[in-house]
Amino acid sequence: MQPHSRSRQVERLLAAFKDARRPAILLHDNPDPDAIGSGLGLAKLLQARLQLCAPLVHGGVVSRAENRSLVEELHIDLCSAARFDWSAADAVALLDCQAASGNHSLPPGLIPVVVLDHHPLAGEVHADTLADIRPDYGATCTILTEYLEDAQVHVDERLATALFYGIKTDTQDLGRQASGIDALAYLRLFVAADKRALARIQNPRLPRAYFRAVHDALERVEIYGEAAVARLGDMVMPEATGETADLIVRLEGMRWSLAIGRYLDRLLFSLRTTEVETDAGAVAHQLVAQELVGRHGRAGGHWRLAGGAIDTSAMAPAAISAIEDRLISAFLTIVEAPAAGASLMAFSAEPAPVP
Ligand SMILES: [Mn+2]
């Protein structure tokens, strides 16, 4: 984009809040560092240019230890969407997700004035919403970094740390889904970031329950040719599917991983692939589409990572179990994996050959 059109883009964003007195920034449910960092970025922009104070609101929980550590280390205030007074909010921005993507707690009928996201277009955008959706970007934090720069708003150490960590985690240090623009933002933010805080955020102390969950997850991994599948059952934290899928796709010889588990009234799944040319998001959409007759659910993601959720409220455990069976077998068919698997932990380790 040309410099003048970029500064015009900032003015368009600010114009969406010009009559606002009580704006709010809604992050997606169970917000990750990219949602939290970009939320902090937008709050700073609104505060610096319009003297508006916009709270960060989200549904679900922040339970992944690194994400909790980010919130605590940088003293970030987050409000629960369930307790938030939506009737007082007069301008809501939606970050790192879209109205049609379903993974947020926007009250029905409330139209966001702004949507900033880097996921592929998920459906119709309301005519009254200013949508800046850039699927070629690796992180929403990169979009906010550009806005702050174009608006000539100073990015202090705390904000640089949050934005950097958002780009770092969403792109796996630029190794996944990153563009040259992400790389530029990542490098410049790193210079300004608090490196000691970053070190503490990335290596938080972990509760004993975490190790128990990892142990249980690994015992549930089945290998089907080049696909690893973990059926996690009831989970204590919603991020467990993503963490497990990330871990098991790294097993030697794997091209795909799927982790599936239950959290509250939802069946959650995460998909990963090592295939550069494959669109994991398309696979996730296919999986959810097959299960959606008469039910609520969603799928999202692109390139090498994706996920989805299916509403299982009021369903008997046996019916949920049957959905899991069908999702797994549909997944194995789509990725052309054999239908019979073997437990990851059941193999007997061969002694390493003596050189
Ligand atoms: Mn993101």
Short mmCIF file of C-alpha atoms and ligand atoms in Angstrom, two decimals:
data_model
loop_
_atom_site.label_atom_id
_atom_site.label_comp_id
_atom_site.label_asym_id
_atom_site.label_seq_id
_atom_site.Cartn_x
_atom_site.Cartn_y
_atom_site.Cartn_z
CA MET A 1 0.00 0.00 0.00
CA GLN A 2 1.17 3.54 -0.75
CA PRO A 3 2.01 5.72 2.30
CA HIS A 4 -0.89 8.14 1.67
CA SER A 5 -3.42 5.34 1.30
CA ARG A 6 -2.08 3.76 4.48
CA SER A 7 -2.58 6.94 6.50
CA ARG A 8 -6.06 7.15 4.96
CA GLN A 9 -6.70 3.62 6.23
CA VAL A 10 -5.82 4.79 9.78
CA GLU A 11 -8.25 7.69 9.47
CA ARG A 12 -10.99 5.32 8.28
CA LEU A 13 -10.39 3.11 11.31
CA LEU A 14 -10.46 6.06 13.70
CA ALA A 15 -13.59 7.45 12.00
CA ALA A 16 -15.42 4.26 12.95
CA PHE A 17 -14.95 5.29 16.61
CA LYS A 18 -15.52 9.04 16.21
CA ASP A 19 -18.89 9.06 18.00
CA ALA A 20 -17.94 6.42 20.53
CA ARG A 21 -17.84 7.15 24.23
CA ARG A 22 -17.75 3.57 25.52
CA PRO A 23 -15.90 1.46 22.95
CA ALA A 24 -14.97 -2.16 23.57
CA ILE A 25 -12.48 -4.53 21.97
CA LEU A 26 -13.72 -8.10 21.69
CA LEU A 27 -11.10 -10.83 21.26
CA HIS A 28 -11.97 -14.35 20.15
CA ASP A 29 -12.91 -16.94 22.79
CA ASN A 30 -10.01 -18.44 24.75
CA PRO A 31 -7.80 -15.64 23.38
CA ASP A 32 -4.28 -16.42 22.23
CA PRO A 33 -1.30 -14.03 22.27
CA ASP A 34 -2.15 -12.69 18.80
CA ALA A 35 -5.64 -11.70 19.93
CA ILE A 36 -4.38 -10.23 23.22
CA GLY A 37 -1.44 -8.38 21.63
CA SER A 38 -3.53 -6.90 18.82
CA GLY A 39 -6.21 -5.91 21.35
CA LEU A 40 -3.60 -4.04 23.35
CA GLY A 41 -2.41 -2.39 20.13
CA LEU A 42 -5.88 -1.18 19.18
CA ALA A 43 -6.53 0.05 22.73
CA LYS A 44 -3.31 2.07 22.55
CA LEU A 45 -4.26 3.55 19.17
CA LEU A 46 -7.71 4.60 20.43
CA GLN A 47 -6.24 6.04 23.59
CA ALA A 48 -3.45 7.96 21.86
CA ARG A 49 -5.47 9.37 18.98
CA LEU A 50 -9.02 9.65 20.35
CA GLN A 51 -8.46 9.66 24.12
CA LEU A 52 -10.80 6.66 24.36
CA CYS A 53 -10.40 3.92 26.92
CA ALA A 54 -11.44 0.58 25.40
CA PRO A 55 -11.53 -2.53 27.60
CA LEU A 56 -10.38 -5.90 26.20
CA VAL A 57 -13.24 -8.38 26.42
CA HIS A 58 -13.27 -12.11 25.67
CA GLY A 59 -15.32 -15.26 26.12
CA GLY A 60 -13.94 -18.53 27.43
CA VAL A 61 -10.73 -18.69 29.43
CA VAL A 62 -7.02 -18.00 29.21
CA SER A 63 -5.61 -21.26 30.48
CA ARG A 64 -2.47 -22.10 28.53
CA ALA A 65 0.38 -21.40 30.94
CA GLU A 66 2.34 -19.19 28.50
CA ASN A 67 -0.76 -17.10 27.76
CA ARG A 68 -1.52 -16.63 31.46
CA SER A 69 2.06 -15.67 31.98
CA LEU A 70 1.79 -13.05 29.19
CA VAL A 71 -1.27 -11.52 30.85
CA GLU A 72 0.34 -11.49 34.30
CA GLU A 73 3.80 -10.38 33.22
CA LEU A 74 2.46 -7.40 31.25
CA HIS A 75 -0.39 -6.65 33.70
CA ILE A 76 -3.06 -6.85 31.00
CA ASP A 77 -6.65 -6.30 32.14
CA LEU A 78 -9.13 -8.64 30.48
CA CYS A 79 -12.92 -8.58 31.03
CA SER A 80 -15.16 -11.59 30.77
CA ALA A 81 -17.76 -11.25 27.99
CA ALA A 82 -20.35 -12.89 30.24
CA ARG A 83 -19.96 -10.16 32.88
CA PHE A 84 -19.46 -7.27 30.47
CA ASP A 85 -22.17 -4.61 30.25
CA TRP A 86 -22.84 -4.77 26.51
CA SER A 87 -25.76 -2.31 26.72
CA ALA A 88 -23.32 0.48 27.54
CA ALA A 89 -20.90 -0.28 24.69
CA ASP A 90 -21.45 1.96 21.68
CA ALA A 91 -18.66 0.78 19.35
CA VAL A 92 -17.27 -2.75 19.36
CA ALA A 93 -14.18 -3.91 17.50
CA LEU A 94 -13.71 -7.60 16.76
CA LEU A 95 -10.11 -8.83 16.67
CA ASP A 96 -8.36 -11.90 15.24
CA CYS A 97 -11.73 -13.40 14.23
CA GLN A 98 -14.81 -12.39 12.27
CA ALA A 99 -18.50 -12.05 13.02
CA ALA A 100 -19.27 -15.12 10.88
CA SER A 101 -16.41 -17.25 12.24
CA GLY A 102 -18.33 -18.15 15.39
CA ASN A 103 -15.45 -18.38 17.87
CA HIS A 104 -16.35 -15.22 19.77
CA SER A 105 -18.92 -14.06 22.32
CA LEU A 106 -20.42 -11.10 20.48
CA PRO A 107 -24.06 -10.81 21.61
CA PRO A 108 -26.47 -11.74 18.78
CA GLY A 109 -27.59 -8.69 16.85
CA LEU A 110 -24.65 -6.52 17.93
CA ILE A 111 -22.83 -5.32 14.81
CA PRO A 112 -19.12 -4.59 15.25
CA VAL A 113 -17.96 -1.25 13.87
CA VAL A 114 -14.55 -2.71 13.02
CA VAL A 115 -13.17 -6.18 12.28
CA LEU A 116 -9.41 -6.70 12.07
CA ASP A 117 -8.30 -10.22 11.21
CA HIS A 118 -5.86 -12.31 9.21
CA HIS A 119 -7.95 -15.45 8.74
CA PRO A 120 -9.60 -16.07 5.38
CA LEU A 121 -12.96 -14.37 4.89
CA ALA A 122 -15.40 -16.47 6.93
CA GLY A 123 -18.70 -15.22 5.52
CA GLU A 124 -20.63 -12.03 4.98
CA VAL A 125 -19.46 -8.81 6.58
CA HIS A 126 -22.21 -6.41 7.66
CA ALA A 127 -22.44 -3.26 5.55
CA ASP A 128 -21.93 -1.12 8.68
CA THR A 129 -18.70 -2.87 9.63
CA LEU A 130 -15.29 -1.63 8.54
CA ALA A 131 -13.51 -4.89 7.84
CA ASP A 132 -9.75 -5.04 7.35
CA ILE A 133 -9.08 -8.70 6.69
CA ARG A 134 -5.65 -9.68 5.41
CA PRO A 135 -5.29 -13.45 4.91
CA ASP A 136 -1.78 -12.98 3.52
CA TYR A 137 -0.59 -11.77 6.95
CA GLY A 138 0.63 -14.23 9.57
CA ALA A 139 -0.80 -12.37 12.55
CA THR A 140 -3.33 -9.71 13.49
CA CYS A 141 -0.54 -8.16 15.59
CA THR A 142 1.25 -7.35 12.32
CA ILE A 143 -1.81 -5.45 11.09
CA LEU A 144 -1.92 -3.46 14.35
CA THR A 145 1.82 -2.78 14.19
CA GLU A 146 1.23 -1.18 10.79
CA TYR A 147 -1.68 0.91 12.04
CA LEU A 148 0.33 2.18 15.01
CA GLU A 149 3.23 3.06 12.76
CA ASP A 150 1.01 4.83 10.21
CA ALA A 151 -0.73 6.72 13.03
CA GLN A 152 2.70 7.65 14.44
CA VAL A 153 1.77 6.29 17.85
CA HIS A 154 4.72 5.33 20.03
CA VAL A 155 4.96 1.60 20.74
CA ASP A 156 6.40 1.31 24.24
CA GLU A 157 8.30 -1.68 25.60
CA ARG A 158 5.24 -3.39 27.06
CA LEU A 159 3.20 -3.08 23.85
CA ALA A 160 6.18 -4.13 21.70
CA THR A 161 6.54 -7.24 23.87
CA ALA A 162 2.87 -8.17 23.47
CA LEU A 163 2.79 -7.52 19.70
CA PHE A 164 6.07 -9.39 19.18
CA TYR A 165 4.86 -12.39 21.15
CA GLY A 166 1.61 -12.45 19.14
CA ILE A 167 3.49 -12.58 15.83
CA LYS A 168 6.03 -15.04 17.23
CA THR A 169 3.42 -17.56 18.37
CA ASP A 170 1.01 -17.25 15.43
CA THR A 171 3.83 -17.71 12.91
CA GLN A 172 6.08 -20.01 14.98
CA ASP A 173 8.92 -17.49 14.73
CA LEU A 174 8.06 -16.70 11.10
CA GLY A 175 8.38 -20.38 10.14
CA ARG A 176 4.68 -20.85 9.56
CA GLN A 177 2.24 -18.63 7.68
CA ALA A 178 4.46 -15.58 7.73
CA SER A 179 4.91 -12.91 5.08
CA GLY A 180 7.75 -10.43 4.59
CA ILE A 181 5.60 -7.82 6.35
CA ASP A 182 5.35 -10.08 9.41
CA ALA A 183 9.13 -10.52 9.36
CA LEU A 184 9.71 -6.78 9.29
CA ALA A 185 7.30 -6.14 12.18
CA TYR A 186 8.75 -9.09 14.14
CA LEU A 187 12.32 -7.80 13.83
CA ARG A 188 11.49 -4.21 14.71
CA LEU A 189 9.30 -5.19 17.66
CA PHE A 190 11.95 -7.55 18.98
CA VAL A 191 14.40 -4.68 19.29
CA ALA A 192 11.91 -2.74 21.42
CA ALA A 193 10.56 -5.71 23.43
CA ASP A 194 11.41 -6.61 27.02
CA LYS A 195 13.56 -9.72 26.48
CA ARG A 196 13.59 -10.72 30.14
CA ALA A 197 9.82 -10.59 30.28
CA LEU A 198 9.67 -12.63 27.05
CA ALA A 199 11.87 -15.29 28.57
CA ARG A 200 9.59 -15.53 31.60
CA ILE A 201 6.47 -15.63 29.40
CA GLN A 202 7.81 -18.50 27.29
CA ASN A 203 8.98 -20.64 30.17
CA PRO A 204 6.32 -20.34 32.84
CA ARG A 205 6.07 -22.67 35.81
CA LEU A 206 3.63 -25.44 35.01
CA PRO A 207 1.03 -26.94 37.34
CA ARG A 208 1.18 -30.66 38.08
CA ALA A 209 -2.14 -31.06 36.21
CA TYR A 210 -0.35 -30.00 33.03
CA PHE A 211 2.08 -32.91 33.18
CA ARG A 212 -0.77 -35.26 33.95
CA ALA A 213 -2.64 -33.97 30.88
CA VAL A 214 0.42 -34.43 28.64
CA HIS A 215 0.92 -37.95 29.98
CA ASP A 216 -2.72 -38.85 29.38
CA ALA A 217 -2.68 -37.28 25.92
CA LEU A 218 0.37 -39.25 24.80
CA GLU A 219 -1.19 -42.49 25.97
CA ARG A 220 -4.16 -41.75 23.73
CA VAL A 221 -2.20 -41.12 20.52
CA GLU A 222 -2.81 -43.55 17.67
CA ILE A 223 -0.66 -43.67 14.56
CA TYR A 224 -2.31 -44.32 11.22
CA GLY A 225 0.47 -44.41 8.64
CA GLU A 226 1.57 -40.78 8.35
CA ALA A 227 -1.25 -39.40 10.50
CA ALA A 228 -1.25 -39.12 14.30
CA VAL A 229 -4.61 -38.91 16.08
CA ALA A 230 -5.15 -38.06 19.77
CA ARG A 231 -8.57 -38.57 21.27
CA LEU A 232 -8.32 -36.60 24.50
CA GLY A 233 -11.73 -37.20 26.07
CA ASP A 234 -12.72 -34.59 28.68
CA MET A 235 -10.17 -31.80 28.83
CA VAL A 236 -9.35 -29.39 31.66
CA MET A 237 -8.31 -26.65 29.25
CA PRO A 238 -9.61 -25.83 25.75
CA GLU A 239 -6.11 -25.24 24.35
CA ALA A 240 -5.18 -28.90 24.92
CA THR A 241 -6.17 -29.94 21.39
CA GLY A 242 -3.91 -27.32 19.82
CA GLU A 243 -0.96 -28.08 22.08
CA THR A 244 -1.29 -31.82 21.47
CA ALA A 245 -1.69 -31.46 17.68
CA ASP A 246 1.42 -29.23 17.62
CA LEU A 247 3.41 -31.80 19.57
CA ILE A 248 2.42 -35.00 17.75
CA VAL A 249 2.76 -33.66 14.20
CA ARG A 250 6.47 -33.44 15.07
CA LEU A 251 6.72 -37.22 15.36
CA GLU A 252 9.11 -38.57 12.72
CA GLY A 253 7.29 -39.61 9.56
CA MET A 254 4.06 -37.73 10.28
CA ARG A 255 2.35 -35.55 7.66
CA TRP A 256 -0.82 -34.89 9.65
CA SER A 257 -2.08 -34.68 13.19
CA LEU A 258 -5.56 -34.44 14.64
CA ALA A 259 -6.36 -33.87 18.33
CA ILE A 260 -9.95 -34.01 19.45
CA GLY A 261 -11.45 -33.49 22.91
CA ARG A 262 -14.41 -32.29 24.93
CA TYR A 263 -14.53 -29.02 26.81
CA LEU A 264 -17.77 -27.85 28.44
CA ASP A 265 -20.52 -28.22 25.81
CA ARG A 266 -18.23 -28.50 22.86
CA LEU A 267 -16.26 -31.01 20.92
CA LEU A 268 -13.04 -29.26 19.90
CA PHE A 269 -10.50 -30.38 17.37
CA SER A 270 -7.17 -29.13 16.03
CA LEU A 271 -5.48 -30.16 12.81
CA ARG A 272 -1.88 -29.73 11.76
CA THR A 273 0.01 -30.68 8.65
CA THR A 274 3.64 -30.55 7.61
CA GLU A 275 2.58 -30.33 3.96
CA VAL A 276 3.45 -26.92 2.55
CA GLU A 277 1.04 -27.23 -0.36
CA THR A 278 -1.97 -28.35 1.66
CA ASP A 279 -4.75 -26.23 3.12
CA ALA A 280 -5.56 -27.60 6.56
CA GLY A 281 -8.45 -25.13 6.84
CA ALA A 282 -10.20 -26.77 3.89
CA VAL A 283 -9.88 -30.16 5.60
CA ALA A 284 -11.32 -28.72 8.84
CA HIS A 285 -14.28 -27.28 6.95
CA GLN A 286 -14.91 -30.62 5.27
CA LEU A 287 -14.85 -32.41 8.63
CA VAL A 288 -17.26 -30.02 10.32
CA ALA A 289 -19.57 -29.80 7.31
CA GLN A 290 -20.18 -33.55 7.53
CA GLU A 291 -21.32 -33.26 11.16
CA LEU A 292 -23.37 -30.12 10.98
CA VAL A 293 -26.81 -31.34 10.06
CA GLY A 294 -29.04 -29.65 12.62
CA ARG A 295 -26.18 -28.65 14.92
CA HIS A 296 -24.05 -25.60 15.61
CA GLY A 297 -20.39 -25.70 14.83
CA ARG A 298 -17.57 -23.96 13.12
CA ALA A 299 -14.25 -24.55 11.44
CA GLY A 300 -11.40 -22.25 10.62
CA GLY A 301 -7.73 -21.89 9.93
CA HIS A 302 -5.59 -22.05 6.87
CA TRP A 303 -2.36 -23.33 5.51
CA ARG A 304 -0.78 -25.69 8.02
CA LEU A 305 -3.05 -25.32 11.03
CA ALA A 306 -6.78 -25.39 11.53
CA GLY A 307 -9.43 -26.36 14.00
CA GLY A 308 -13.09 -26.45 14.72
CA ALA A 309 -15.80 -26.92 17.29
CA ILE A 310 -19.12 -28.70 17.37
CA ASP A 311 -21.85 -27.87 19.86
CA THR A 312 -22.64 -31.00 21.86
CA SER A 313 -24.94 -29.49 24.49
CA ALA A 314 -27.74 -31.84 25.59
CA MET A 315 -26.06 -34.78 23.85
CA ALA A 316 -25.49 -38.13 25.53
CA PRO A 317 -21.85 -39.24 25.91
CA ALA A 318 -22.44 -42.12 23.48
CA ALA A 319 -23.65 -39.71 20.80
CA ILE A 320 -20.60 -37.48 21.30
CA SER A 321 -18.41 -40.53 21.08
CA ALA A 322 -20.08 -41.45 17.79
CA ILE A 323 -19.32 -37.98 16.38
CA GLU A 324 -15.68 -38.44 17.39
CA ASP A 325 -15.60 -41.79 15.57
CA ARG A 326 -17.03 -40.25 12.44
CA LEU A 327 -14.71 -37.22 12.53
CA ILE A 328 -11.67 -39.43 12.91
CA SER A 329 -12.66 -41.80 10.14
CA ALA A 330 -13.57 -38.88 7.82
CA PHE A 331 -10.20 -37.31 8.62
CA LEU A 332 -8.32 -40.54 7.84
CA THR A 333 -10.17 -40.82 4.51
CA ILE A 334 -9.45 -37.20 3.53
CA VAL A 335 -5.73 -37.46 4.29
CA GLU A 336 -5.57 -40.93 2.70
CA ALA A 337 -4.36 -42.66 5.85
CA PRO A 338 -5.00 -46.36 6.60
CA ALA A 339 -8.12 -47.06 8.67
CA ALA A 340 -6.28 -49.19 11.25
CA GLY A 341 -3.95 -47.56 13.76
CA ALA A 342 -1.49 -48.52 16.47
CA SER A 343 -0.84 -46.85 19.79
CA LEU A 344 2.13 -44.46 19.86
CA MET A 345 3.22 -45.80 23.23
CA ALA A 346 2.75 -49.47 22.44
CA PHE A 347 5.83 -49.91 20.31
CA SER A 348 8.96 -51.52 21.68
CA ALA A 349 11.99 -49.33 21.24
CA GLU A 350 14.67 -50.85 19.04
CA PRO A 351 18.15 -50.38 20.46
CA ALA A 352 20.03 -47.77 18.46
CA PRO A 353 22.39 -49.35 15.93
CA VAL A 354 26.02 -49.27 16.99
CA PRO A 355 27.89 -47.04 14.54
MN MN B 1 -4.09 -14.78 14.88
#
